[in-house]
mmCIF file of C-alpha atoms in Angstrom:
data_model
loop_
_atom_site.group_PDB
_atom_site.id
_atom_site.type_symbol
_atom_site.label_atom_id
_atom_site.label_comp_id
_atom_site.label_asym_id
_atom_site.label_seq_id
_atom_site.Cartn_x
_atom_site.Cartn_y
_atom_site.Cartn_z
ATOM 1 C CA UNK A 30 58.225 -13.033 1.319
ATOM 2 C CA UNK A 31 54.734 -12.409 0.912
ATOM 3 C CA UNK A 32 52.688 -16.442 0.784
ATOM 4 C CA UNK A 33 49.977 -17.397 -1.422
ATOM 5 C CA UNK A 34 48.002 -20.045 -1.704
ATOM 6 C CA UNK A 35 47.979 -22.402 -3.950
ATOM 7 C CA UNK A 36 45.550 -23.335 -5.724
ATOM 8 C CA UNK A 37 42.637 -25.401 -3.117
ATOM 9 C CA UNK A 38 45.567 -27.663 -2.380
ATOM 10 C CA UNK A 39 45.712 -26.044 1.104
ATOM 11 C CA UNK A 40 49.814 -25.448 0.636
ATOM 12 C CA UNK A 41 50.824 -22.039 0.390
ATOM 13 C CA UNK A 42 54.351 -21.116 -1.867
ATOM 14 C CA UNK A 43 56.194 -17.566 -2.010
ATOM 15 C CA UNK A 44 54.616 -15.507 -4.154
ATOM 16 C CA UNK A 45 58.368 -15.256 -6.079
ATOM 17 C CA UNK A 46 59.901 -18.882 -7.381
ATOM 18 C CA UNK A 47 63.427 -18.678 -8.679
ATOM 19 C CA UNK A 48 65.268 -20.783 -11.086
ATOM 20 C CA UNK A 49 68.694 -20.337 -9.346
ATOM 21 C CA UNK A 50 71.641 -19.722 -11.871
ATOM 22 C CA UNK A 51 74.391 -20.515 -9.319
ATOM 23 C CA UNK A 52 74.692 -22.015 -5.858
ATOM 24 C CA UNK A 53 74.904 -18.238 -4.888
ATOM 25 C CA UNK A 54 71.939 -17.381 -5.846
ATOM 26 C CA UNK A 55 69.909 -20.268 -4.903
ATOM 27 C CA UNK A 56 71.482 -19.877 -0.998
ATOM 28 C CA UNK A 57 70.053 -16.047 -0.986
ATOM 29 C CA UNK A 58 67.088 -17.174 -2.369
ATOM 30 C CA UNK A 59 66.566 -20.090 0.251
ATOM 31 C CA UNK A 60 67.388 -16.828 2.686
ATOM 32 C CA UNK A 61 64.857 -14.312 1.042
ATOM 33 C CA UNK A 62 61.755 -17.719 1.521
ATOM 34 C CA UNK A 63 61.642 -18.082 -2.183
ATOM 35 C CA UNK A 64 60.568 -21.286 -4.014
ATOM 36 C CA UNK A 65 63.411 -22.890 -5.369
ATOM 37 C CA UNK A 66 62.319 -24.779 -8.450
ATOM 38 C CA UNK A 67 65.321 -27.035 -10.062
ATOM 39 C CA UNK A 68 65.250 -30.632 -11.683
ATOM 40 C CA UNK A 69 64.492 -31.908 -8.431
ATOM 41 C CA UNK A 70 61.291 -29.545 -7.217
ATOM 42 C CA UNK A 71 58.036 -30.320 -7.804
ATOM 43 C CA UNK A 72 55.025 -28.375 -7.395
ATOM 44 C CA UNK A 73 52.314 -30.789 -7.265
ATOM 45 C CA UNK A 74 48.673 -29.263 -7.834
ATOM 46 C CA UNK A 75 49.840 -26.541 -10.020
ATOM 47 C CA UNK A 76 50.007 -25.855 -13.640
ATOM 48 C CA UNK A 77 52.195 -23.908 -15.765
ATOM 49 C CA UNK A 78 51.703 -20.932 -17.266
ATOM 50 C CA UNK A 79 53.715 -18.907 -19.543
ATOM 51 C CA UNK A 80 52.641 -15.645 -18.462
ATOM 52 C CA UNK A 81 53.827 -12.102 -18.412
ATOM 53 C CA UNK A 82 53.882 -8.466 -20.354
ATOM 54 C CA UNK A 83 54.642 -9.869 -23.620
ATOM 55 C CA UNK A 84 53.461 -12.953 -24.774
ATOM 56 C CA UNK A 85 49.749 -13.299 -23.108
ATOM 57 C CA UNK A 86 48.171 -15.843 -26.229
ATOM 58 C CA UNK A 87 45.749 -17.899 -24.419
ATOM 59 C CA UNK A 88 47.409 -17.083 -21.117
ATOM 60 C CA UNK A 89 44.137 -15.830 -19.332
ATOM 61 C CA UNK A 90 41.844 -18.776 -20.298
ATOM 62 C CA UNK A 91 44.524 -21.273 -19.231
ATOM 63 C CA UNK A 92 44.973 -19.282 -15.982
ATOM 64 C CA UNK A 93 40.709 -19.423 -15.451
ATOM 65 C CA UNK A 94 40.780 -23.056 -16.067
ATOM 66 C CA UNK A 95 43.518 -23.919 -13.628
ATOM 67 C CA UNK A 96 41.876 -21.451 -10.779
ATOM 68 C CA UNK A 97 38.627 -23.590 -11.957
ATOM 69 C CA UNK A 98 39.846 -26.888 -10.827
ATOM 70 C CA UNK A 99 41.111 -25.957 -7.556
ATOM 71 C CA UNK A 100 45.093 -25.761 -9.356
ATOM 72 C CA UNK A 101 47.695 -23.470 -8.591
ATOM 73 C CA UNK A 102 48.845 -21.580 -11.060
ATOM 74 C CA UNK A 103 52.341 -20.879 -11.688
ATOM 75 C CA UNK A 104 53.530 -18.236 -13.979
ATOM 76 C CA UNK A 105 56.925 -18.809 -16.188
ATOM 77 C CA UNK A 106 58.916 -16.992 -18.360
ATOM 78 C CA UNK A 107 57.939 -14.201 -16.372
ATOM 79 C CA UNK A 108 60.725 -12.114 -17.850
ATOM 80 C CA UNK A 109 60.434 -13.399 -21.097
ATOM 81 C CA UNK A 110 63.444 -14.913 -21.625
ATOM 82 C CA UNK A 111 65.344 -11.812 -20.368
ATOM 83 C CA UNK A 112 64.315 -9.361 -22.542
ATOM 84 C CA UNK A 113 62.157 -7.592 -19.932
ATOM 85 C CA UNK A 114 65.637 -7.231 -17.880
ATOM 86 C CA UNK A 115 67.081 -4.723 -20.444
ATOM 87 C CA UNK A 116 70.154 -7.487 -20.574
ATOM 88 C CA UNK A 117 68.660 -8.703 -23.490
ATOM 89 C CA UNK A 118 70.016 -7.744 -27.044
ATOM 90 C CA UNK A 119 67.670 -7.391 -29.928
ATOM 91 C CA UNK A 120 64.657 -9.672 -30.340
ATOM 92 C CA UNK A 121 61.379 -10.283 -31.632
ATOM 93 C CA UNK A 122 59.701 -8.426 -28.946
ATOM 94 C CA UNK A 123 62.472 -5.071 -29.751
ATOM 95 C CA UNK A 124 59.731 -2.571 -30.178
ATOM 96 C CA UNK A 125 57.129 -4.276 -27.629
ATOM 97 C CA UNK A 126 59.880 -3.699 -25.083
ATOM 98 C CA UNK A 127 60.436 0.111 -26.164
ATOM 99 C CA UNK A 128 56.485 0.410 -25.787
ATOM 100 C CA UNK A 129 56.598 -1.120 -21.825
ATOM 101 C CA UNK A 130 59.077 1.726 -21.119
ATOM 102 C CA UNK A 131 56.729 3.612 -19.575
ATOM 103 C CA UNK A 132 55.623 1.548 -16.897
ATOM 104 C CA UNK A 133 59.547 2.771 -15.519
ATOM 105 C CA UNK A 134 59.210 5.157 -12.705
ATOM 106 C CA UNK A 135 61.973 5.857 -10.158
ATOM 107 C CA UNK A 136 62.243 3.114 -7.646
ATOM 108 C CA UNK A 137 60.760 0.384 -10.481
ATOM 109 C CA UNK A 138 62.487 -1.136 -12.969
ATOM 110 C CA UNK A 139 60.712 -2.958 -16.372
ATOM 111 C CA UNK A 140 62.155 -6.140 -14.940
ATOM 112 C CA UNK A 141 60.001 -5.262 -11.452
ATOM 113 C CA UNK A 142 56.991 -4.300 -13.209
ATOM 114 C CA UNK A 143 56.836 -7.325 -15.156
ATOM 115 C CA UNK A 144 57.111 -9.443 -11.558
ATOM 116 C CA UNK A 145 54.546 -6.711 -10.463
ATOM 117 C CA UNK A 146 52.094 -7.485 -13.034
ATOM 118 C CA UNK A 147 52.111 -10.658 -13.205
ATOM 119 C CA UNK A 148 51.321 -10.955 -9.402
ATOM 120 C CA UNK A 149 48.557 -8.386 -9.381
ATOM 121 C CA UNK A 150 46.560 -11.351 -11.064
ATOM 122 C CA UNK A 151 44.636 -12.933 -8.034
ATOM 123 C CA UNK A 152 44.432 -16.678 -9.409
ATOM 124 C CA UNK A 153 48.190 -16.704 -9.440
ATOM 125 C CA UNK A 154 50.546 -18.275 -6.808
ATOM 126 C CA UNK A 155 53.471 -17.432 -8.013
ATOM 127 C CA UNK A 156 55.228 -15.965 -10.302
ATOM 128 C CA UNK A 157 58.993 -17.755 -11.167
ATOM 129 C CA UNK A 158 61.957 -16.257 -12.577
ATOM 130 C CA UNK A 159 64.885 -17.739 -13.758
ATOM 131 C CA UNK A 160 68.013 -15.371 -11.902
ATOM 132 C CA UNK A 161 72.157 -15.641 -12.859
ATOM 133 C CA UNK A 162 73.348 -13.262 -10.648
ATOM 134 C CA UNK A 163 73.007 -12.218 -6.852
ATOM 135 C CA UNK A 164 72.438 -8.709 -7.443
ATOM 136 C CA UNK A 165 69.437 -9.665 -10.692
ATOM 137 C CA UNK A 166 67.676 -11.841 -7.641
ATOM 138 C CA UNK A 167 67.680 -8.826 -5.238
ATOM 139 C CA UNK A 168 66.123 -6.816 -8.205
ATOM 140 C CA UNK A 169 63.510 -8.807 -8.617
ATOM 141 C CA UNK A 170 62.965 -9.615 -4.568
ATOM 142 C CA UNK A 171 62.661 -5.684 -4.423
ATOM 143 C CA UNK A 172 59.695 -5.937 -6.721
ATOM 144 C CA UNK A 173 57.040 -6.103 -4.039
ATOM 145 C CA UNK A 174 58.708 -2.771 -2.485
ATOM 146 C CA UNK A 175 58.654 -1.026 -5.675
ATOM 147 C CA UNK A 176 56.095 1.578 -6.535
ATOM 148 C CA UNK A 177 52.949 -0.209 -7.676
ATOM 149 C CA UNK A 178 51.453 -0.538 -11.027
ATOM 150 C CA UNK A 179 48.639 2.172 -10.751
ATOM 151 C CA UNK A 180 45.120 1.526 -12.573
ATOM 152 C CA UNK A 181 46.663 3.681 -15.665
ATOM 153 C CA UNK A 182 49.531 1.656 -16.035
ATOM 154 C CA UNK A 183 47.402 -1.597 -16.272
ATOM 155 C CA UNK A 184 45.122 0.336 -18.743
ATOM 156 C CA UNK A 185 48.367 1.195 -20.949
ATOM 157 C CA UNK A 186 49.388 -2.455 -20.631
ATOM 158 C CA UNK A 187 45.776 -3.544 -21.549
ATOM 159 C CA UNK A 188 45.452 -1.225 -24.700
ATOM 160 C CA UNK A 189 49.037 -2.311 -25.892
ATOM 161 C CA UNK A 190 47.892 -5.628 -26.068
ATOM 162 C CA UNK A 191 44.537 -4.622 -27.434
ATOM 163 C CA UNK A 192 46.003 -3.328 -30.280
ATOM 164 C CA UNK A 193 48.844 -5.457 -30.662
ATOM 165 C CA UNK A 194 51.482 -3.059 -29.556
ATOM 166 C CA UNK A 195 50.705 -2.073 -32.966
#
């Protein structure tokens, strides 16, 4: 599990934090060097951030005033609730979702790319996940491995949200 620093607090975290649905998952997480983050975790000098393909609002200014002040910045809801795992049924983000398709390639699921994008932003620690099953943690640990979002796919994502995957 690939470190990062975070923020100027001079700790480092693994770049993946998981929100362990079971006591199986949480025990191959511990394994795997994740961040466990629970009721009783905290991550002091960080802040917040609900971050990822989706729902960006004011995301990026939040994330430049954390890096600012020396914070850690940890990125939530990652997945969006789900609905970037394809386990999701309808919702309000149904044709946003259809739109992120193509960042799918062989090897990289929508679920990786979204783990994938959101660490590709320097100022971020870590990106945290909230996993049910054994085999949904491994997908997302395998994100690192995947194929990598190429300069294209970032513009796509970028002109999505520029026009409000409109």
């Amino acid at each position: 599990m690939e470190l990062r620093p975070l923020g100027r607090t001079g700790r480092k975290v693994g770049a993946i934090g998981v929100c362990p649905g079971s006591d199986a998952v949480a025990s191959r997480a511990r394994e795997r060097g994740c961040t466990l983050v629970g009721p009783d975790v905290s991550l002091d000098g960080a802040g917040l951030v609900r971050y990822n393909l989706l729902d960006q609002k004011d995301a990026n200014l939040e994330i430049g005033r954390l890096a600012r002040e020396g914070k850690g910045v940890v990125a939530t809801h990652v997945l969006a609730g789900g609905v970037l795992t394809g386990t999701i049924g309808p919702s309000p983000f149904g044709e946003r979702v259809v739109q992120l398709q193509c960042l799918v390639r062989p090897g990289r699921t929508l679920a990786q790319a979204a783990v994938q994008f959101v660490l590709a932003n320097e100022s971020v620690s870590a990106a945290f996940v909230r996993c049910s099953t054994v085999a949904h943690l491994d997908e997302i640990l395998a994100a690192p491995d995947a194929p990598p979002l190429t300069g294209q796919d970032l513009e796509q994502i970028f002109e999505l949200w520029a026009n409000r995957f409109g």
